[in-house]
Amino acid sequence: MRIDPLLTANPITGAVRYVTDDLLRETYLAPKPCDLDLIATLEGRNAPWSASFEAAPAETTRAIEAALTAVVRSTQSLSPTELDVSALPECRAKTHLAALKELWKDLGSLPEPLAAWARVICSEAKDALEPLPILDPSPCPHADAAEAALVEALTRQHGAAPEADQTSWRQRQPRGDGSAVGCYGMVQEHLGTATNPVDRDSTVSCFGLRDPRDEAQFAAALAQRMLDDGCVDGPGEIGFLVPDDPAYMLAMQEGCERLGLPLAGAPEEAARRDLTGELLSLLLVLLSVPAPRTALASLYISPLMPWARDVGHQMAREVMDYGWSKTASQLTGSAKELLDALHPSHTPEQLFARLGAIDKSLPDTDLQPRIAPLRAVTRETLDWALLHKLAVPHQVDATGHQRFVEGVSLFTENTLPWRPVRQLLVLGMNGNRWPRSPGSDPFFTEAEVALIRQNTGLQLNGRRKKLARGLELFRRQLCAGTEGLTLLAPAKNLLGEPLSPSTGLALISHMLGFEKPTDLVQDVRALPRDQWPVAWHVTPHLSHGFRAELPEDGILRLNRGLGTPDKPGIDLLRIRHDDAGRILPQSPSRLESLLVSPLAWLLDELDAKDRTWAPETLDVMTLGTIIHQVLEDAFPENAPVSAIDALEATLPDILDAAIKKHARWLSGASWATERQSLLGEALDVARTWAGFLNETGATILHNEINLAGDHGGLLLHGKADCLLQLPDGRILVVDHKRSGAGNRRDRMSKGWDLQVALYRAMLQRPNEETALTRLVDDGAQIVTAYHTTRDATVLSDDLGAGLARIEAASRDVSENAMSHLADAVAEVGAGTVRLNREGDAKRFEKERGIKAYALEGNPLVAAFTLPEEDQA
């Protein structure tokens, strides 16, 4: 593609305009462009790509469209008759090129803007409504055949602009060969060519920053420093060359606005999200499969929804945390109608009826223009892949340019600078840009491109030619500066992912004699503050109750000085309350976190948790919940155990019901393999549990029974999975665990199992009467046990000795855990939090048999973790 834009100068006024596709269509009265029905033409076609198209129609269609466009642009007449594949030997390249030629002929039309170009090329001067003399008709070495033919046709029909107009225009543009001195001048002249390293000087510098936002703030500060030091006479002599990325544009505008720097070249209207397209894409997801959690949350926070913004965010938080939203269930009116329509659709009638109902519930949004193309391509069945492709949102590009003399110049990645500057700052020198990698062509290899060029004369652009154009464009962009070049290299992108040096940074660093690109980069944050090239300001520390270092003894004393001598500090056990103001009880799982990490427990009490959105995954908790539900439904209360054959026959339906209740998304077609594996696991668990019940003669009294009580004044609540009555009258309180018995057995043998003791405490000192507490009052002996489903083992406390099929402990399984819990409760009750040390996770597993889940994946806990005492 051309590097220099195609321009025309009005023969009367001399006004310069870009030769845009719209201008050509209007001047030559070209027909209104229409979208190519490429998918319909590809269906049922016998072509080399047919198998790929059948397997992945959307991706294959995009690749075919790109290849066809490249072939068309490589011809001068924009006609398939120009393609002569007979000169090629029998090979893959000939097969694919011939297939593209036949496809071109069958389509009968060209994609835009090639249709308008073809109109111009086959027209005469009298066909144009106005003259379009070309300002600079000189050939561009990087123009493809179609671009060259377009320039030749326009020049033949309208001629070139007067020499005086051309000279006046060139004087206002940056020089293409550069005018800087020293290292900068060598970079401008020789970038991308072989040259000896040059002596380094101050005309080229490179600074490393954290991310694009840091870059933008640093660039604005450096520009202000140049103005303050008199390096330039005004903002117009400074230029920013930035990647074509809305994030960079926004960051640059914010950074310059913060310092009061006028920014010339920013778009008049920034790029905007296609909110309607985003909504329709979300609706297609929600109407095609059981609602994924992230899709539903995204719908809740859409600005187009018929509820307030804060309500939408509350609903999104709830659905991400719990899988459903209480707030959403309480909506009424049009909001309720919208949510009621969100059910999977199996027929076109269902889909478009539900889309119509949703459209009616959105009075300020008109979805019909976007729904109509979906309806037009839908026949008897729903082609979801095609519908998703048609509904994909497209960013609304930025429009116009605010170019004025007094501002700092903003240049973008894919265009030439619009005026010269003295100091040029280039952002984004790490990552895939300057120039962007052309990538691999899925149709033709580099060798096949060369073969086609040699035998047919078709000038297809290969990777080397695309890269050469990108490098030349970058070199021309660097020529906008006349005195100094500053390169900025971000270590990470805005997602926190590390970035590698760009090709341009590697070439420049090599020209300056550095072995590696990173040797050229000077990390700003690694410099002493007094050596920073810009002014800096550090936010002062908070003075009240703030310490810059962690306490040496590893104990945080919260709220010191606010308590009384008898009770210094705040009782952290009393910070969670229900809506009525009552203190919420602690569960066994929360107190197990307290044993492992008091800080992790406190953050959970404060609901200070990671809110990162993530899609549903078949994780351990989800699998455990489903298996629990299967056991509850397959073995109902006060009913005899089903025969194995009957159990196996009903279990698929039981599993489906459990999935719909706890993980509806798992019933989608894409999870079929996982469901089959889960069914096999459920069958194994059900068989072994039925065997245990039959051999022990146990009767199921209750499933999912609530427990509530207290221990030493500490309110407790929990839930037992299963309550069994054994033939000897003993009651077995069972907790199903989807795991093996190894870790649990190790924990119990070392006296660190907390849950058993807390169950016993809630039974001995209950807060409410239940069927289980009545049994305890009647003198029944209670045995607490774990059923580990992965190896069909039942582990019980020491009261289960002598029971068949039960592995009973020989000691108090909670002795150490309860002793440690008493100390931990006393500490947090006094407002103190004991921090973890780096080796705690391994130490807990080795010495206590406890897997320290509370220490995993919590950046706040990690930030407050102390080194080992011998390393401190």
Tab-separated table of N, CA and C in Angstrom, residues 635-730:
chain	number	residue	atom	x	y	z
A	635	PHE	N	-30.183	-40.746	47.212
A	635	PHE	CA	-30.420	-41.468	48.466
A	635	PHE	C	-31.305	-40.597	49.364
A	636	PRO	N	-32.604	-40.568	49.081
A	636	PRO	CA	-33.510	-39.690	49.830
A	636	PRO	C	-33.686	-40.154	51.280
A	637	GLU	N	-34.205	-39.257	52.081
A	637	GLU	CA	-34.410	-39.527	53.504
A	637	GLU	C	-35.466	-40.599	53.715
A	638	ASN	N	-35.227	-41.447	54.730
A	638	ASN	CA	-36.207	-42.449	55.171
A	638	ASN	C	-36.721	-43.306	54.024
A	639	ALA	N	-35.832	-43.676	53.127
A	639	ALA	CA	-36.209	-44.534	52.001
A	639	ALA	C	-35.158	-45.625	51.863
A	640	PRO	N	-35.563	-46.827	51.475
A	640	PRO	CA	-34.576	-47.893	51.288
A	640	PRO	C	-33.627	-47.570	50.144
A	641	VAL	N	-32.448	-48.128	50.255
A	641	VAL	CA	-31.441	-47.903	49.216
A	641	VAL	C	-31.855	-48.630	47.944
A	642	SER	N	-31.837	-47.917	46.832
A	642	SER	CA	-32.251	-48.519	45.554
A	642	SER	C	-31.267	-49.593	45.129
A	643	ALA	N	-31.775	-50.559	44.369
A	643	ALA	CA	-30.900	-51.566	43.776
A	643	ALA	C	-29.953	-50.884	42.780
A	644	ILE	N	-28.818	-51.516	42.581
A	644	ILE	CA	-27.790	-50.909	41.742
A	644	ILE	C	-28.319	-50.644	40.334
A	645	ASP	N	-29.067	-51.599	39.748
A	645	ASP	CA	-29.587	-51.396	38.387
A	645	ASP	C	-30.532	-50.206	38.333
A	646	ALA	N	-31.403	-50.094	39.305
A	646	ALA	CA	-32.336	-48.967	39.327
A	646	ALA	C	-31.595	-47.647	39.556
A	647	LEU	N	-30.573	-47.708	40.403
A	647	LEU	CA	-29.777	-46.502	40.674
A	647	LEU	C	-29.070	-46.023	39.410
A	648	GLU	N	-28.477	-46.930	38.665
A	648	GLU	CA	-27.767	-46.566	37.442
A	648	GLU	C	-28.731	-46.030	36.390
A	649	ALA	N	-29.957	-46.531	36.366
A	649	ALA	CA	-30.928	-46.067	35.373
A	649	ALA	C	-31.404	-44.648	35.661
A	650	THR	N	-31.527	-44.302	36.940
A	650	THR	CA	-32.052	-42.966	37.280
A	650	THR	C	-30.966	-41.911	37.431
A	651	LEU	N	-29.707	-42.333	37.557
A	651	LEU	CA	-28.654	-41.372	37.880
A	651	LEU	C	-28.426	-40.309	36.791
A	652	PRO	N	-28.519	-40.630	35.489
A	652	PRO	CA	-28.343	-39.558	34.492
A	652	PRO	C	-29.328	-38.405	34.682
A	653	ASP	N	-30.595	-38.724	34.982
A	653	ASP	CA	-31.575	-37.660	35.205
A	653	ASP	C	-31.271	-36.900	36.492
A	654	ILE	N	-30.814	-37.614	37.512
A	654	ILE	CA	-30.454	-36.955	38.774
A	654	ILE	C	-29.285	-36.000	38.562
A	655	LEU	N	-28.294	-36.432	37.777
A	655	LEU	CA	-27.144	-35.569	37.501
A	655	LEU	C	-27.573	-34.342	36.707
A	656	ASP	N	-28.448	-34.527	35.699
A	656	ASP	CA	-28.921	-33.378	34.915
A	656	ASP	C	-29.637	-32.366	35.800
A	657	ALA	N	-30.437	-32.860	36.717
A	657	ALA	CA	-31.145	-31.946	37.622
A	657	ALA	C	-30.169	-31.200	38.524
A	658	ALA	N	-29.126	-31.884	38.990
A	658	ALA	CA	-28.118	-31.227	39.839
A	658	ALA	C	-27.362	-30.169	39.057
A	659	ILE	N	-27.073	-30.457	37.797
A	659	ILE	CA	-26.366	-29.483	36.964
A	659	ILE	C	-27.236	-28.260	36.724
A	660	LYS	N	-28.511	-28.473	36.429
A	660	LYS	CA	-29.413	-27.335	36.190
A	660	LYS	C	-29.595	-26.488	37.448
A	661	LYS	N	-29.479	-27.102	38.613
A	661	LYS	CA	-29.675	-26.373	39.863
A	661	LYS	C	-28.441	-25.562	40.244
A	662	HIS	N	-27.247	-26.128	40.045
A	662	HIS	CA	-26.033	-25.495	40.564
A	662	HIS	C	-25.084	-24.974	39.486
A	663	ALA	N	-25.176	-25.485	38.267
A	663	ALA	CA	-24.244	-25.055	37.216
A	663	ALA	C	-24.933	-25.209	35.868
A	664	ARG	N	-25.966	-24.389	35.628
A	664	ARG	CA	-26.767	-24.526	34.414
A	664	ARG	C	-25.915	-24.410	33.155
A	665	TRP	N	-24.860	-23.601	33.228
A	665	TRP	CA	-23.983	-23.424	32.062
A	665	TRP	C	-23.336	-24.735	31.618
A	666	LEU	N	-23.231	-25.695	32.552
A	666	LEU	CA	-22.583	-26.965	32.240
A	666	LEU	C	-23.436	-27.835	31.327
A	667	SER	N	-24.702	-27.483	31.153
A	667	SER	CA	-25.572	-28.270	30.280
A	667	SER	C	-25.435	-27.869	28.817
A	668	GLY	N	-24.573	-26.894	28.498
A	668	GLY	CA	-24.354	-26.490	27.120
A	668	GLY	C	-23.640	-27.566	26.313
A	669	ALA	N	-23.764	-27.477	24.990
A	669	ALA	CA	-23.194	-28.506	24.108
A	669	ALA	C	-21.678	-28.582	24.231
A	670	SER	N	-21.021	-27.470	24.498
A	670	SER	CA	-19.559	-27.459	24.548
A	670	SER	C	-19.003	-28.200	25.760
A	671	TRP	N	-19.870	-28.535	26.737
A	671	TRP	CA	-19.415	-29.226	27.947
A	671	TRP	C	-19.811	-30.701	27.927
A	672	ALA	N	-20.112	-31.235	26.769
A	672	ALA	CA	-20.598	-32.619	26.694
A	672	ALA	C	-19.567	-33.612	27.234
A	673	THR	N	-18.314	-33.422	26.904
A	673	THR	CA	-17.265	-34.337	27.374
A	673	THR	C	-17.155	-34.310	28.887
A	674	GLU	N	-17.192	-33.119	29.466
A	674	GLU	CA	-17.090	-32.995	30.918
A	674	GLU	C	-18.306	-33.626	31.611
A	675	ARG	N	-19.489	-33.460	31.014
A	675	ARG	CA	-20.683	-34.064	31.612
A	675	ARG	C	-20.592	-35.585	31.600
A	676	GLN	N	-20.062	-36.132	30.514
A	676	GLN	CA	-19.921	-37.586	30.433
A	676	GLN	C	-18.939	-38.099	31.475
A	677	SER	N	-17.839	-37.369	31.657
A	677	SER	CA	-16.869	-37.758	32.684
A	677	SER	C	-17.476	-37.640	34.076
A	678	LEU	N	-18.262	-36.577	34.287
A	678	LEU	CA	-18.896	-36.379	35.594
A	678	LEU	C	-19.931	-37.461	35.872
A	679	LEU	N	-20.624	-37.914	34.829
A	679	LEU	CA	-21.595	-39.000	35.008
A	679	LEU	C	-20.890	-40.277	35.446
A	680	GLY	N	-19.743	-40.549	34.833
A	680	GLY	CA	-18.992	-41.731	35.248
A	680	GLY	C	-18.561	-41.644	36.708
A	681	GLU	N	-18.111	-40.454	37.128
A	681	GLU	CA	-17.724	-40.278	38.531
A	681	GLU	C	-18.927	-40.438	39.451
A	682	ALA	N	-20.065	-39.832	39.061
A	682	ALA	CA	-21.265	-39.921	39.890
A	682	ALA	C	-21.725	-41.368	40.044
A	683	LEU	N	-21.640	-42.165	38.977
A	683	LEU	CA	-22.027	-43.572	39.050
A	683	LEU	C	-21.131	-44.321	40.028
A	684	ASP	N	-19.817	-44.089	39.960
A	684	ASP	CA	-18.895	-44.759	40.878
A	684	ASP	C	-19.181	-44.380	42.324
A	685	VAL	N	-19.405	-43.071	42.575
A	685	VAL	CA	-19.667	-42.613	43.943
A	685	VAL	C	-20.972	-43.203	44.464
A	686	ALA	N	-22.009	-43.206	43.609
A	686	ALA	CA	-23.308	-43.729	44.042
A	686	ALA	C	-23.223	-45.227	44.350
A	687	ARG	N	-22.512	-45.983	43.522
A	687	ARG	CA	-22.384	-47.429	43.767
A	687	ARG	C	-21.695	-47.690	45.106
A	688	THR	N	-20.575	-47.008	45.346
A	688	THR	CA	-19.826	-47.269	46.579
A	688	THR	C	-20.585	-46.795	47.809
A	689	TRP	N	-21.318	-45.680	47.702
A	689	TRP	CA	-22.096	-45.210	48.845
A	689	TRP	C	-23.278	-46.147	49.121
A	690	ALA	N	-23.875	-46.655	48.066
A	690	ALA	CA	-24.944	-47.643	48.257
A	690	ALA	C	-24.391	-48.903	48.925
A	691	GLY	N	-23.200	-49.308	48.509
A	691	GLY	CA	-22.571	-50.462	49.152
A	691	GLY	C	-22.309	-50.225	50.625
A	692	PHE	N	-21.848	-49.020	50.980
A	692	PHE	CA	-21.600	-48.699	52.385
A	692	PHE	C	-22.898	-48.743	53.187
A	693	LEU	N	-23.945	-48.142	52.668
A	693	LEU	CA	-25.220	-48.116	53.387
A	693	LEU	C	-25.780	-49.520	53.567
A	694	ASN	N	-25.675	-50.369	52.541
A	694	ASN	CA	-26.201	-51.726	52.637
A	694	ASN	C	-25.394	-52.561	53.624
A	695	GLU	N	-24.071	-52.441	53.590
A	695	GLU	CA	-23.230	-53.258	54.467
A	695	GLU	C	-23.352	-52.843	55.917
A	696	THR	N	-23.502	-51.584	56.189
A	696	THR	CA	-23.608	-51.119	57.576
A	696	THR	C	-25.032	-51.154	58.091
A	697	GLY	N	-25.996	-51.307	57.178
A	697	GLY	CA	-27.392	-51.300	57.587
A	697	GLY	C	-27.871	-49.936	58.028
A	698	ALA	N	-27.216	-48.880	57.583
A	698	ALA	CA	-27.548	-47.518	58.000
A	698	ALA	C	-28.828	-47.035	57.329
A	699	THR	N	-29.563	-46.213	58.050
A	699	THR	CA	-30.765	-45.575	57.528
A	699	THR	C	-30.527	-44.074	57.423
A	700	ILE	N	-30.927	-43.490	56.299
A	700	ILE	CA	-30.739	-42.047	56.099
A	700	ILE	C	-31.888	-41.318	56.774
A	701	LEU	N	-31.549	-40.584	57.838
A	701	LEU	CA	-32.570	-39.823	58.545
A	701	LEU	C	-32.811	-38.470	57.896
A	702	HIS	N	-31.732	-37.790	57.530
A	702	HIS	CA	-31.875	-36.453	56.962
A	702	HIS	C	-30.712	-36.176	55.998
A	703	ASN	N	-30.977	-35.335	55.026
A	703	ASN	CA	-29.945	-34.785	54.152
A	703	ASN	C	-29.895	-33.264	54.337
A	704	GLU	N	-28.709	-32.716	54.257
A	704	GLU	CA	-28.534	-31.258	54.355
A	704	GLU	C	-29.219	-30.713	55.605
A	705	ILE	N	-28.682	-31.038	56.754
A	705	ILE	CA	-29.280	-30.596	58.013
A	705	ILE	C	-28.470	-29.442	58.584
A	706	ASN	N	-29.162	-28.390	58.984
A	706	ASN	CA	-28.506	-27.206	59.523
A	706	ASN	C	-28.106	-27.425	60.975
A	707	LEU	N	-26.963	-26.843	61.330
A	707	LEU	CA	-26.452	-26.887	62.697
A	707	LEU	C	-26.203	-25.458	63.160
A	708	ALA	N	-26.466	-25.185	64.425
A	708	ALA	CA	-26.192	-23.862	64.984
A	708	ALA	C	-25.965	-24.021	66.475
A	709	GLY	N	-24.973	-23.330	66.994
A	709	GLY	CA	-24.666	-23.418	68.414
A	709	GLY	C	-23.591	-22.429	68.779
A	710	ASP	N	-22.908	-22.694	69.876
A	710	ASP	CA	-21.826	-21.797	70.259
A	710	ASP	C	-20.714	-22.597	70.905
A	711	HIS	N	-19.543	-22.004	70.915
A	711	HIS	CA	-18.380	-22.610	71.549
A	711	HIS	C	-17.637	-21.496	72.275
A	712	GLY	N	-17.687	-21.532	73.597
A	712	GLY	CA	-17.016	-20.515	74.383
A	712	GLY	C	-17.501	-19.118	74.097
A	713	GLY	N	-18.788	-18.971	73.819
A	713	GLY	CA	-19.345	-17.661	73.505
A	713	GLY	C	-19.233	-17.280	72.052
A	714	LEU	N	-18.603	-18.121	71.241
A	714	LEU	CA	-18.456	-17.860	69.808
A	714	LEU	C	-19.626	-18.496	69.065
A	715	LEU	N	-20.430	-17.670	68.376
A	715	LEU	CA	-21.578	-18.188	67.633
A	715	LEU	C	-21.107	-18.983	66.422
A	716	LEU	N	-21.723	-20.150	66.225
A	716	LEU	CA	-21.333	-21.040	65.131
A	716	LEU	C	-22.559	-21.420	64.311
A	717	HIS	N	-22.318	-21.677	63.036
A	717	HIS	CA	-23.359	-22.283	62.205
A	717	HIS	C	-22.682	-23.130	61.144
A	718	GLY	N	-23.378	-24.152	60.709
A	718	GLY	CA	-22.823	-25.044	59.698
A	718	GLY	C	-23.920	-25.896	59.104
A	719	LYS	N	-23.525	-26.845	58.307
A	719	LYS	CA	-24.505	-27.705	57.641
A	719	LYS	C	-23.866	-29.080	57.458
A	720	ALA	N	-24.545	-30.103	57.931
A	720	ALA	CA	-24.084	-31.473	57.745
A	720	ALA	C	-24.739	-32.047	56.492
A	721	ASP	N	-23.963	-32.786	55.702
A	721	ASP	CA	-24.485	-33.296	54.432
A	721	ASP	C	-25.482	-34.429	54.622
A	722	CYS	N	-25.242	-35.275	55.631
A	722	CYS	CA	-26.071	-36.472	55.746
A	722	CYS	C	-26.110	-36.928	57.209
A	723	LEU	N	-27.267	-37.407	57.643
A	723	LEU	CA	-27.456	-37.910	59.005
A	723	LEU	C	-27.920	-39.361	58.912
A	724	LEU	N	-27.094	-40.291	59.417
A	724	LEU	CA	-27.386	-41.729	59.329
A	724	LEU	C	-27.650	-42.298	60.726
A	725	GLN	N	-28.562	-43.237	60.802
A	725	GLN	CA	-28.781	-43.994	62.038
A	725	GLN	C	-28.283	-45.416	61.805
A	726	LEU	N	-27.363	-45.856	62.671
A	726	LEU	CA	-26.778	-47.180	62.552
A	726	LEU	C	-27.594	-48.192	63.355
A	727	PRO	N	-27.471	-49.469	63.027
A	727	PRO	CA	-28.275	-50.487	63.727
A	727	PRO	C	-28.083	-50.492	65.235
A	728	ASP	N	-26.895	-50.103	65.736
A	728	ASP	CA	-26.682	-50.111	67.187
A	728	ASP	C	-27.200	-48.843	67.855
A	729	GLY	N	-27.880	-47.974	67.101
A	729	GLY	CA	-28.474	-46.775	67.672
A	729	GLY	C	-27.615	-45.532	67.552
A	730	ARG	N	-26.335	-45.705	67.222
A	730	ARG	CA	-25.483	-44.532	67.085
A	730	ARG	C	-25.897	-43.702	65.860
